[in-house]
mmCIF file of C-alpha atoms in Angstrom:
data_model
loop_
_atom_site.group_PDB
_atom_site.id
_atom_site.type_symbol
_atom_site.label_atom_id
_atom_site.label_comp_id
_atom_site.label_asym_id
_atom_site.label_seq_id
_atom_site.Cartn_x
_atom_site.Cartn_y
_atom_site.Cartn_z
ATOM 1 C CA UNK A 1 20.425 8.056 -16.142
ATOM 2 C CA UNK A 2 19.180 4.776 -15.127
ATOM 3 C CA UNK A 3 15.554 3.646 -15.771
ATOM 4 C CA UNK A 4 14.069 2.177 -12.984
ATOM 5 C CA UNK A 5 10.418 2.023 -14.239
ATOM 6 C CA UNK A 6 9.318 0.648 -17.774
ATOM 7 C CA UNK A 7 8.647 3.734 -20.786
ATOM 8 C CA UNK A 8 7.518 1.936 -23.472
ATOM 9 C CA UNK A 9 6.377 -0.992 -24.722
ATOM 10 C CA UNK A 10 8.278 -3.892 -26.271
ATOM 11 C CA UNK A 11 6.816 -4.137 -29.432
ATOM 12 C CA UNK A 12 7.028 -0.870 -30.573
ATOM 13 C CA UNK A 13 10.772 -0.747 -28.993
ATOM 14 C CA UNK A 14 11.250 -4.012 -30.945
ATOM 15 C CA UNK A 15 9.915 -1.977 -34.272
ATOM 16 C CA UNK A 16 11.850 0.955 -33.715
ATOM 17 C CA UNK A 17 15.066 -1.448 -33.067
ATOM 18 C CA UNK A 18 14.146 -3.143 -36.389
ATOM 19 C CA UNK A 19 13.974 0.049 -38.356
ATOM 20 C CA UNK A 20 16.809 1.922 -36.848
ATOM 21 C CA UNK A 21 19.701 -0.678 -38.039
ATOM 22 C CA UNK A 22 20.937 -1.642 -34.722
ATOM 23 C CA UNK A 23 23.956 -4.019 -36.694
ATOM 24 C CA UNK A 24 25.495 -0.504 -38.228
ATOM 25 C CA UNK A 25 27.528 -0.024 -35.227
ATOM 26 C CA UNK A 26 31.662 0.907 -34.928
ATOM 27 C CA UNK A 27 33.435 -2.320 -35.134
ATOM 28 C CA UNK A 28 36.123 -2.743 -32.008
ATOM 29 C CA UNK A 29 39.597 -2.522 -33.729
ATOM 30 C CA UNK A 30 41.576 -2.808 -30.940
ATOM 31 C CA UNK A 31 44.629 -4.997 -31.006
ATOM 32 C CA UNK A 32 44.143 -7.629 -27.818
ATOM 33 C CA UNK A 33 45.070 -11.248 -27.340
ATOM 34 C CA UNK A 34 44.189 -13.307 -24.625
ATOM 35 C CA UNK A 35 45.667 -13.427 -21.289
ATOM 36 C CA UNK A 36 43.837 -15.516 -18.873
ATOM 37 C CA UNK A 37 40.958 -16.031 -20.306
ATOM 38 C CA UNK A 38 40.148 -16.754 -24.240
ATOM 39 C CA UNK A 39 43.408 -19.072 -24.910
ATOM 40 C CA UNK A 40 42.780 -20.821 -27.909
ATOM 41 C CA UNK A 41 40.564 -17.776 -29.309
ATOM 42 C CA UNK A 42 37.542 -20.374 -29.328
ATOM 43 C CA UNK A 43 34.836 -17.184 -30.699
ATOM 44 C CA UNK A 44 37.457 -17.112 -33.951
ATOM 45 C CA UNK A 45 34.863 -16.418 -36.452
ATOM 46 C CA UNK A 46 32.196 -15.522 -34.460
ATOM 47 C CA UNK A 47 30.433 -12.169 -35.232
ATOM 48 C CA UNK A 48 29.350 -10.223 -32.079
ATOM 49 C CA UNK A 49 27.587 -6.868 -31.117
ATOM 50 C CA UNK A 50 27.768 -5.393 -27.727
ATOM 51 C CA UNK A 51 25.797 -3.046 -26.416
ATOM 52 C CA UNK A 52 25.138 -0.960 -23.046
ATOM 53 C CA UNK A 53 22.826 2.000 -21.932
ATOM 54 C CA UNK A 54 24.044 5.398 -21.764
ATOM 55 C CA UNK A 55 26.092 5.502 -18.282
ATOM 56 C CA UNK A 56 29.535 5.659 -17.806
ATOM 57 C CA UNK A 57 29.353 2.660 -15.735
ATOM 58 C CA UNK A 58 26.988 0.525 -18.278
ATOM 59 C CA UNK A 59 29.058 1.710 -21.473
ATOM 60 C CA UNK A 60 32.585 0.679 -19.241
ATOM 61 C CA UNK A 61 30.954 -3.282 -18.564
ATOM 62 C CA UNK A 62 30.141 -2.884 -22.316
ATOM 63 C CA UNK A 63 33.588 -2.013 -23.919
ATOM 64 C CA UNK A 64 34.916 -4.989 -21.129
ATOM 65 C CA UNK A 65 32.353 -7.211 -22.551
ATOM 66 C CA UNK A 66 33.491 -6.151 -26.054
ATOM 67 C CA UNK A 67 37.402 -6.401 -25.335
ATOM 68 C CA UNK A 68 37.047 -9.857 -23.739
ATOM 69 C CA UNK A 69 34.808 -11.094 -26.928
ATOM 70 C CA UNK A 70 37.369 -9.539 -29.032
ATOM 71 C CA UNK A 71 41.046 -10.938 -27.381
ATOM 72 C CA UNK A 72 38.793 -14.780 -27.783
ATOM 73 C CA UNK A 73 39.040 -14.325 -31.377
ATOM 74 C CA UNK A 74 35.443 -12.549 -32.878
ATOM 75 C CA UNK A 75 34.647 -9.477 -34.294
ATOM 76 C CA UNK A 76 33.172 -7.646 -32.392
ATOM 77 C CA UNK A 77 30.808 -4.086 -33.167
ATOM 78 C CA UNK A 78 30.252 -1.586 -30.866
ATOM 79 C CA UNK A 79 26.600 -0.808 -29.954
ATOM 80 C CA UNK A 80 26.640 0.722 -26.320
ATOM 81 C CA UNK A 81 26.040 3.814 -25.550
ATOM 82 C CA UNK A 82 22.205 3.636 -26.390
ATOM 83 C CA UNK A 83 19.610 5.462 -24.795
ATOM 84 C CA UNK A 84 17.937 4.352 -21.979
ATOM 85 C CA UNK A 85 17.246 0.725 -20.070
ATOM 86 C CA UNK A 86 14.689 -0.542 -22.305
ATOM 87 C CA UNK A 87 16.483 -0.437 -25.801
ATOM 88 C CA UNK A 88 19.134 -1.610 -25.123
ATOM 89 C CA UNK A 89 17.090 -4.593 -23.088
ATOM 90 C CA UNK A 90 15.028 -5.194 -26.466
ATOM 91 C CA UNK A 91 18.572 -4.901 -29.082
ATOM 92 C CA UNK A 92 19.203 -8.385 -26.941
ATOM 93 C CA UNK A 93 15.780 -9.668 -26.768
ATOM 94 C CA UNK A 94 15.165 -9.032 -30.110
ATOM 95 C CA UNK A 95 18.398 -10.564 -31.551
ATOM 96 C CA UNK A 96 20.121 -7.345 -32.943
ATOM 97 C CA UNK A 97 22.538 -7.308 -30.202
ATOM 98 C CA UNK A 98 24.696 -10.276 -28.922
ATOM 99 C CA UNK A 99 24.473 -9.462 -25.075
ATOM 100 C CA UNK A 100 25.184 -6.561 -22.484
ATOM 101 C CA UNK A 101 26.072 -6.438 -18.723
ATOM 102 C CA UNK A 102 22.381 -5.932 -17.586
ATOM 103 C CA UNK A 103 20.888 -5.546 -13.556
ATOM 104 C CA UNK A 104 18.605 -7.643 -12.259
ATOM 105 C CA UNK A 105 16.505 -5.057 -10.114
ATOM 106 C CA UNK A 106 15.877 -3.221 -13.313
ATOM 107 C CA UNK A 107 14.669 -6.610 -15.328
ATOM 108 C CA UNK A 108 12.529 -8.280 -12.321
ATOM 109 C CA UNK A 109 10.839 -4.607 -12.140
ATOM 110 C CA UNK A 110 10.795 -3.011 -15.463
ATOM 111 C CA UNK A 111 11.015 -5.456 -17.933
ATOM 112 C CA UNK A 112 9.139 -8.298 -16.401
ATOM 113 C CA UNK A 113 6.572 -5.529 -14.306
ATOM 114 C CA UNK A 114 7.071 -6.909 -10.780
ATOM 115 C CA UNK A 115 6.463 -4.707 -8.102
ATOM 116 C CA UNK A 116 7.902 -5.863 -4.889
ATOM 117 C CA UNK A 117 11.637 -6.818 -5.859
ATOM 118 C CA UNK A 118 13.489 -10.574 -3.731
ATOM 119 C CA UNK A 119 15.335 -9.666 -1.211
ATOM 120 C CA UNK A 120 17.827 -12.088 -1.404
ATOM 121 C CA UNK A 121 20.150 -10.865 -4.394
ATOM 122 C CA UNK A 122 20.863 -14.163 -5.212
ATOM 123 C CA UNK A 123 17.012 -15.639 -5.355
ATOM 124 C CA UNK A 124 16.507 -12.279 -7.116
ATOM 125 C CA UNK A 125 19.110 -13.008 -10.120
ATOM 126 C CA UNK A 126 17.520 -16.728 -10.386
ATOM 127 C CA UNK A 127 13.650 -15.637 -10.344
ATOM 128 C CA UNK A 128 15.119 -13.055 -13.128
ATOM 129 C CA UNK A 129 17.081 -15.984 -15.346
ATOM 130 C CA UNK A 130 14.086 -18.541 -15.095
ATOM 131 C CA UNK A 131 11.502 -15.601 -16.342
ATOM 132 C CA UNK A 132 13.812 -14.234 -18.764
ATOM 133 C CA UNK A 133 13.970 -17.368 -20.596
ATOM 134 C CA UNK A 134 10.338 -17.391 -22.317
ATOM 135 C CA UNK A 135 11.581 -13.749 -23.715
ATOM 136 C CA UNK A 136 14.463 -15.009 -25.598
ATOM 137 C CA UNK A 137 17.010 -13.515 -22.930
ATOM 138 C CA UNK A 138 20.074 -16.079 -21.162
ATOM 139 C CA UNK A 139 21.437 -14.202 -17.925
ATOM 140 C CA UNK A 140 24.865 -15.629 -16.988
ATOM 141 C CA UNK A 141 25.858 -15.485 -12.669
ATOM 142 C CA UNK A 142 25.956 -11.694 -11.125
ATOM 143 C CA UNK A 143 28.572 -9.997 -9.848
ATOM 144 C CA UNK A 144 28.320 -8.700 -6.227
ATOM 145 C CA UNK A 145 28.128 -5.037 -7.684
ATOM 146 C CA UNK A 146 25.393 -3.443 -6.952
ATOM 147 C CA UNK A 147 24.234 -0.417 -8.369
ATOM 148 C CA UNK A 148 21.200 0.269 -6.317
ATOM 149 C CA UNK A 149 19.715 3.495 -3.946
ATOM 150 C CA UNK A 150 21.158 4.508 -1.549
ATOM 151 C CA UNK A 151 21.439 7.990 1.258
ATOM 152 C CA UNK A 152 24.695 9.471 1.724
ATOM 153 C CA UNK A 153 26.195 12.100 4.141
ATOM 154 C CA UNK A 154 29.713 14.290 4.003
ATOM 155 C CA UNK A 155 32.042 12.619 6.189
ATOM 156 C CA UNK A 156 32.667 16.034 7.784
ATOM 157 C CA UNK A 157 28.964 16.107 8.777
ATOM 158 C CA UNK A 158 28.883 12.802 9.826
ATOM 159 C CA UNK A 159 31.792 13.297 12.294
ATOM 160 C CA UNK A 160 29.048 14.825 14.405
ATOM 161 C CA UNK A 161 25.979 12.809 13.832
ATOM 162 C CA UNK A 162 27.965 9.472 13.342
ATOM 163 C CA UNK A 163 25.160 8.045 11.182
ATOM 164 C CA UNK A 164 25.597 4.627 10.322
ATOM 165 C CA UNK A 165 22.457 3.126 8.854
ATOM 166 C CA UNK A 166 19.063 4.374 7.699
ATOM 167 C CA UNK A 167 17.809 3.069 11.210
ATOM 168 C CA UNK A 168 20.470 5.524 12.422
ATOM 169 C CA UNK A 169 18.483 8.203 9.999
ATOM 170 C CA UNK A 170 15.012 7.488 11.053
ATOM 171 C CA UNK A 171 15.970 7.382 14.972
ATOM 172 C CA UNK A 172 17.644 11.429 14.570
ATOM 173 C CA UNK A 173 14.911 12.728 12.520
ATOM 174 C CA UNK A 174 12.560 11.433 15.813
ATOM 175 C CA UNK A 175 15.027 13.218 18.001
ATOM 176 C CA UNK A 176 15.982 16.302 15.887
ATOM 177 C CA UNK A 177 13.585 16.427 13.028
ATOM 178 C CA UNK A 178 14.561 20.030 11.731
ATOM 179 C CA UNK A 179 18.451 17.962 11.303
ATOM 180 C CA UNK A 180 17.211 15.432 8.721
ATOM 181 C CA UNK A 181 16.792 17.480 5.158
ATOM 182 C CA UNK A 182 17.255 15.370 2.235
ATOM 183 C CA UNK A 183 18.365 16.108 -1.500
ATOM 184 C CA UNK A 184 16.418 13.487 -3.756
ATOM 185 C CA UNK A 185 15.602 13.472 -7.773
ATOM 186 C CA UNK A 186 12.019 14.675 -8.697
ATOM 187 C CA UNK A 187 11.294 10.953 -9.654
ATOM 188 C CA UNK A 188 12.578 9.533 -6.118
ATOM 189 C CA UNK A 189 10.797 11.695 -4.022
ATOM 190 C CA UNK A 190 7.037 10.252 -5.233
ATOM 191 C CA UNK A 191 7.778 6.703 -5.893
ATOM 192 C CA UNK A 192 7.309 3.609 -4.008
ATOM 193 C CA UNK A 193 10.566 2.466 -4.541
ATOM 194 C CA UNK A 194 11.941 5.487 -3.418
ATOM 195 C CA UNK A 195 11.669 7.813 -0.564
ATOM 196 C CA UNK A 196 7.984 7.542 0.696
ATOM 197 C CA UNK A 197 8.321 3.610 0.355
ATOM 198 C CA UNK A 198 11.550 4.006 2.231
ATOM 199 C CA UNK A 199 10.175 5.882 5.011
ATOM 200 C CA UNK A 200 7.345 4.008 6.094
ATOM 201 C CA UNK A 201 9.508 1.124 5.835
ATOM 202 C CA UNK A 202 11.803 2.752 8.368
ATOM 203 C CA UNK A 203 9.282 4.440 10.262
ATOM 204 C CA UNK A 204 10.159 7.869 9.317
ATOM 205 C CA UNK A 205 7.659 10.879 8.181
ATOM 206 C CA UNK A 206 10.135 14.169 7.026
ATOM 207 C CA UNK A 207 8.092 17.084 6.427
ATOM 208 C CA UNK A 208 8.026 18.768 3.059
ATOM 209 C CA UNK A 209 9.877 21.685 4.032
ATOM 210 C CA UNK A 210 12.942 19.202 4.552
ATOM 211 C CA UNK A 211 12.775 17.755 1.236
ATOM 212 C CA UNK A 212 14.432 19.490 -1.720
ATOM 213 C CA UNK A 213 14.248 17.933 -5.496
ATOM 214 C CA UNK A 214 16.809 18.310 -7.769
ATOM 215 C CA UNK A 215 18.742 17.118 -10.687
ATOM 216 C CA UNK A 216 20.794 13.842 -9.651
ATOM 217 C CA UNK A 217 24.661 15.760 -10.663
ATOM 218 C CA UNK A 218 23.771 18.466 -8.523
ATOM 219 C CA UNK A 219 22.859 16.370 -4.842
ATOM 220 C CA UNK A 220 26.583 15.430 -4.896
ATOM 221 C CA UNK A 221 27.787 18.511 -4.561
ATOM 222 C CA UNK A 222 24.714 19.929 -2.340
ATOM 223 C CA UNK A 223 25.675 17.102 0.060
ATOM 224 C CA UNK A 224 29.388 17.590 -0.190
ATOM 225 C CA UNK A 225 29.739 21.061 -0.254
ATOM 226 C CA UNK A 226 26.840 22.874 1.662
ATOM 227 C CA UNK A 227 24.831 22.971 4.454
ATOM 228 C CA UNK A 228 21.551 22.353 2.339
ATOM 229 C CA UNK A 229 20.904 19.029 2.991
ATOM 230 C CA UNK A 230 21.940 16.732 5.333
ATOM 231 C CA UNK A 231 21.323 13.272 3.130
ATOM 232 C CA UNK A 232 21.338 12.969 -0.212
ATOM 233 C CA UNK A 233 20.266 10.277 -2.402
ATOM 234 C CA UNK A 234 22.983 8.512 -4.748
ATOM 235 C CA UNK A 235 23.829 5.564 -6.656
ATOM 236 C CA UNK A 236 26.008 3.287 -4.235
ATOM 237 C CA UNK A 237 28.510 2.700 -7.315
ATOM 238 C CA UNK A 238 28.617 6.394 -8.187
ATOM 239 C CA UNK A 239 32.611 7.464 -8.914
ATOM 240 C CA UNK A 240 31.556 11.048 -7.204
ATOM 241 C CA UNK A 241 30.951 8.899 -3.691
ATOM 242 C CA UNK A 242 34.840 8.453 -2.988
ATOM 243 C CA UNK A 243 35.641 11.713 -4.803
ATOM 244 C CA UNK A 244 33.118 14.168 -2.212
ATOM 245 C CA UNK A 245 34.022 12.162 1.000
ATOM 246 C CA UNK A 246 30.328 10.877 1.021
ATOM 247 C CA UNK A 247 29.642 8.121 3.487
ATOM 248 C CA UNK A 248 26.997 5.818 2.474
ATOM 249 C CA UNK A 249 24.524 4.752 4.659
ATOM 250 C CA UNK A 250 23.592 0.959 4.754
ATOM 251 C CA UNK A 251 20.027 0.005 3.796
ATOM 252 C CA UNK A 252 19.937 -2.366 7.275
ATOM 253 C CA UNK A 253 16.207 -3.344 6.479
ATOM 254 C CA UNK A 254 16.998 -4.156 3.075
ATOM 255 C CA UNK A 255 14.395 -1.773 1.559
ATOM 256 C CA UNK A 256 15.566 -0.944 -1.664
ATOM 257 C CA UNK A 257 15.966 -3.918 -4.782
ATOM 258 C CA UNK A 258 18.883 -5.301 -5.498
ATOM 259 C CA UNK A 259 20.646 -4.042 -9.048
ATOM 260 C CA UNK A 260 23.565 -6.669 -9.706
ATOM 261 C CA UNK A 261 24.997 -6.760 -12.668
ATOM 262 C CA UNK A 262 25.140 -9.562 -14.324
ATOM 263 C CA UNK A 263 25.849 -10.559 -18.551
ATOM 264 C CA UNK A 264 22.433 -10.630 -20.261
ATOM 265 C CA UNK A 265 22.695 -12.649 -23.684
ATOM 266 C CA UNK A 266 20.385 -13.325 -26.621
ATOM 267 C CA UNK A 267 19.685 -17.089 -26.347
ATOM 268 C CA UNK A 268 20.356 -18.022 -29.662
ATOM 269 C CA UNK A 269 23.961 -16.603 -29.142
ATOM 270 C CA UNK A 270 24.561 -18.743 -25.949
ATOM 271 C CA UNK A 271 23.916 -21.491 -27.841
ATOM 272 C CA UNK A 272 25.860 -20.911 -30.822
ATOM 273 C CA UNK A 273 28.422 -19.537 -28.491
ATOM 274 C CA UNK A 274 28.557 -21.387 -25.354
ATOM 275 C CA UNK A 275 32.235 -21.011 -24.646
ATOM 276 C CA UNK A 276 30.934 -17.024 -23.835
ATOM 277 C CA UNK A 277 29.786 -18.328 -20.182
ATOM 278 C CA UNK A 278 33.187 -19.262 -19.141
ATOM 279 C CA UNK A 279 35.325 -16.288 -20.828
ATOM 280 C CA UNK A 280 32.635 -14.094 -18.715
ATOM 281 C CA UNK A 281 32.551 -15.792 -15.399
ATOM 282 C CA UNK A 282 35.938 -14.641 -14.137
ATOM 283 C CA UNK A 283 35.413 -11.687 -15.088
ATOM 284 C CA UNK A 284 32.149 -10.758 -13.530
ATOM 285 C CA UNK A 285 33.347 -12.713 -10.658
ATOM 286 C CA UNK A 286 35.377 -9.905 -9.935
ATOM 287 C CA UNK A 287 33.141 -6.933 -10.444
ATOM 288 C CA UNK A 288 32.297 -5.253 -7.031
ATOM 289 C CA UNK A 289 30.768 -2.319 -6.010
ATOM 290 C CA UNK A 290 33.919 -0.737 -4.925
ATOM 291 C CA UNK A 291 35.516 -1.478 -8.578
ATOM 292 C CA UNK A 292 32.697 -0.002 -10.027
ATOM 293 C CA UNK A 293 32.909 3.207 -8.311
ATOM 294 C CA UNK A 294 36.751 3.542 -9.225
ATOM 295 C CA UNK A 295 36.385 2.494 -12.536
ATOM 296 C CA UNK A 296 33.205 5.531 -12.778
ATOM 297 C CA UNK A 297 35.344 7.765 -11.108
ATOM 298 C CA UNK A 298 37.833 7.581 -13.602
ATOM 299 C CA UNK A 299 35.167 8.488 -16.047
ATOM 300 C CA UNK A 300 32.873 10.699 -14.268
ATOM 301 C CA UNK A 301 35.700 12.170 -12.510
ATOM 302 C CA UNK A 302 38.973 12.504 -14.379
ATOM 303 C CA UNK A 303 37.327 12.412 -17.413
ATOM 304 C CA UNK A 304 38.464 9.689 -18.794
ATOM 305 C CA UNK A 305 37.302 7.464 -22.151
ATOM 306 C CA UNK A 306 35.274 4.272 -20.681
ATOM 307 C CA UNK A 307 36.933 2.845 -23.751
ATOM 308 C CA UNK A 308 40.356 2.965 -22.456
ATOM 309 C CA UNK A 309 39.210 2.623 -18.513
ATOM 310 C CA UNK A 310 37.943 -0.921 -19.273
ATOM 311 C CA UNK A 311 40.743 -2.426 -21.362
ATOM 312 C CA UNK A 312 43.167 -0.686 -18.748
ATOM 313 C CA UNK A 313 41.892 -2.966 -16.326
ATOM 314 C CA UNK A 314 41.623 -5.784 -18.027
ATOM 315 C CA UNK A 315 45.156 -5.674 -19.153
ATOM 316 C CA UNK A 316 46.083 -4.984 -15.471
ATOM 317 C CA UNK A 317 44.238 -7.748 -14.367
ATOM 318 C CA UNK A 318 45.693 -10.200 -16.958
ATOM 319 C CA UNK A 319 42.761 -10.840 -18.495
ATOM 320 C CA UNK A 320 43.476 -10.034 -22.252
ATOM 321 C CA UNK A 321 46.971 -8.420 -23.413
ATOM 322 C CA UNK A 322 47.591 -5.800 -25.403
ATOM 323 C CA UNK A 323 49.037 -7.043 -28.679
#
């Protein structure tokens, strides 16, 4: 669901972007004024696509991106939904998209090919802006959501072992190690970035026999509702978190990148448009990893249209009104 390693290369994404007629997407009809921010409608006349990758949470910060472009006066067409990390990176680089909510693990390591992420999510998001630049790409300040790795245990579970941190982890599977199995995606299990890099970084070695791989939908429910594995491996702004009473363990060493999000613009646009920065920035300013998981859950969850989810809470936070 969310590529963490690059698939392709840019110019042939760029070609297939080119040939595929990004601009043909489903204009946003939706009737919305502004509320806090947008007064004055100062995008009236601007034409504007969107665009997110194919997540609920991605295609949600898309359609709020869309709506808050919209209630500030432009036209606005639809283009999330597409498939994958990198073309939806290249409809922005590339200039047939306007701008996305993008994450700045996934830039500084698959689109820019670095392999040891910053630590620091803020020095992460500026090494990521000042790069970006030379590729056509304007990020805009993160948000303190975070969609990065993370191991999680059923609360129920975790009333006995009382696991706190992935120091916690590596300290039981020294004392029990036939306690620690672990539910992980194929990909996870053999990358650095992923569960051997995490446990030499924590001092850990699991044996094989306590490592299952399978598909990332069905770890939730192996963690929640069986006595398969103890751990599993999820996205810390995963809707299903809250919903299976999973507790999520902290990363205390700070292993695994960080993955704000944070509005990625074609440059051009920014400067055509530069009014977009400040209709964004109270916005993002209140995206958090906790929001994010509600706001998936209603998706993921209740089954819900991201659509509706994101103007929902923009209306309920006052930022555009319905008209």
């Amino acid at each position: 669901m969310r590529v963490r390693t690059g698939l392709a290369s840019a110019a042939a994404l760029a070609l297939l972007l080119t040939g595929c007629g990004l601009k043909s997407g489903s204009p946003l009809v939706d009737e919305v004024e502004p509320g806090s921010v947008g007064k004055g409608q100062p995008l009236k006349g601007a034409s504007l696509t969107v665009t997110s990758k194919n997540f609920s949470e991605n295609i949600i910060l898309g359609h709020v991106m869309g709506l808050v472009f919209k209630a500030a006066g432009a036209e606005v067409l639809d283009r999330t939904n597409l498939p994958g990390s990198i073309s939806a990176r290249e409809a922005v680089a590339q200039g047939e998209a306007d701008a996305l909510y993008d994450y700045t693990g996934t830039a500084w390591i698959t689109y820019l090919g670095h392999a040891e992420p910053i630590v620091d999510p803020q020095e992460q998001w500026k090494a990521v802006r000042d790069e970006d630049l030379g590729h056509g790409v304007t990020w805009l300040p993160p948000a303190t959501l975070d969609n990065t790795y993370a191991l999680a245990i059923s609360k129920k579970n975790n009333a006995r072992y009382k696991l706190k941190t992935l120091s916690d982890v590596a300290e039981l599977a020294k004392k029990d190690p036939k306690a620690v199995t672990v539910c992980v995606e194929n990909e996870f299990a053999s990358r650095d970035d992923g569960l051997p890099g995490m446990q030499k970084k924590y001092g850990m070695k699991l044996p094989a026999s306590n490592i299952q791989k399978m598909d990332a939908g069905i770890i939730y429910t192996q963690v929640s509702e069986s006595d398969s594995c103890l751990l599993g491996e999820v996205y810390t702004t995963d809707g299903r978190i809250k919903a299976m009473n999973l507790d999520v363990l902290e990363d205390d060493k700070q292993f695994f990148p960080n993955y704000n999000a944070a509005p990625a613009l074609h440059t051009k646009t920014l400067e055509e448009y530069p009014e977009i920065a400040e209709l964004l920035a109270p916005v993002t300013k209140k995206l958090t990893t906790q929001l994010a998981q509600e706001l998936n859950s209603k998706v993921d969850v209740d089954g819900q249209d991201p659509h509706e989810v994101a103007k929902d809470w923009l209306v309920e936070e006052g930022f555009i009104r319905e008209g």
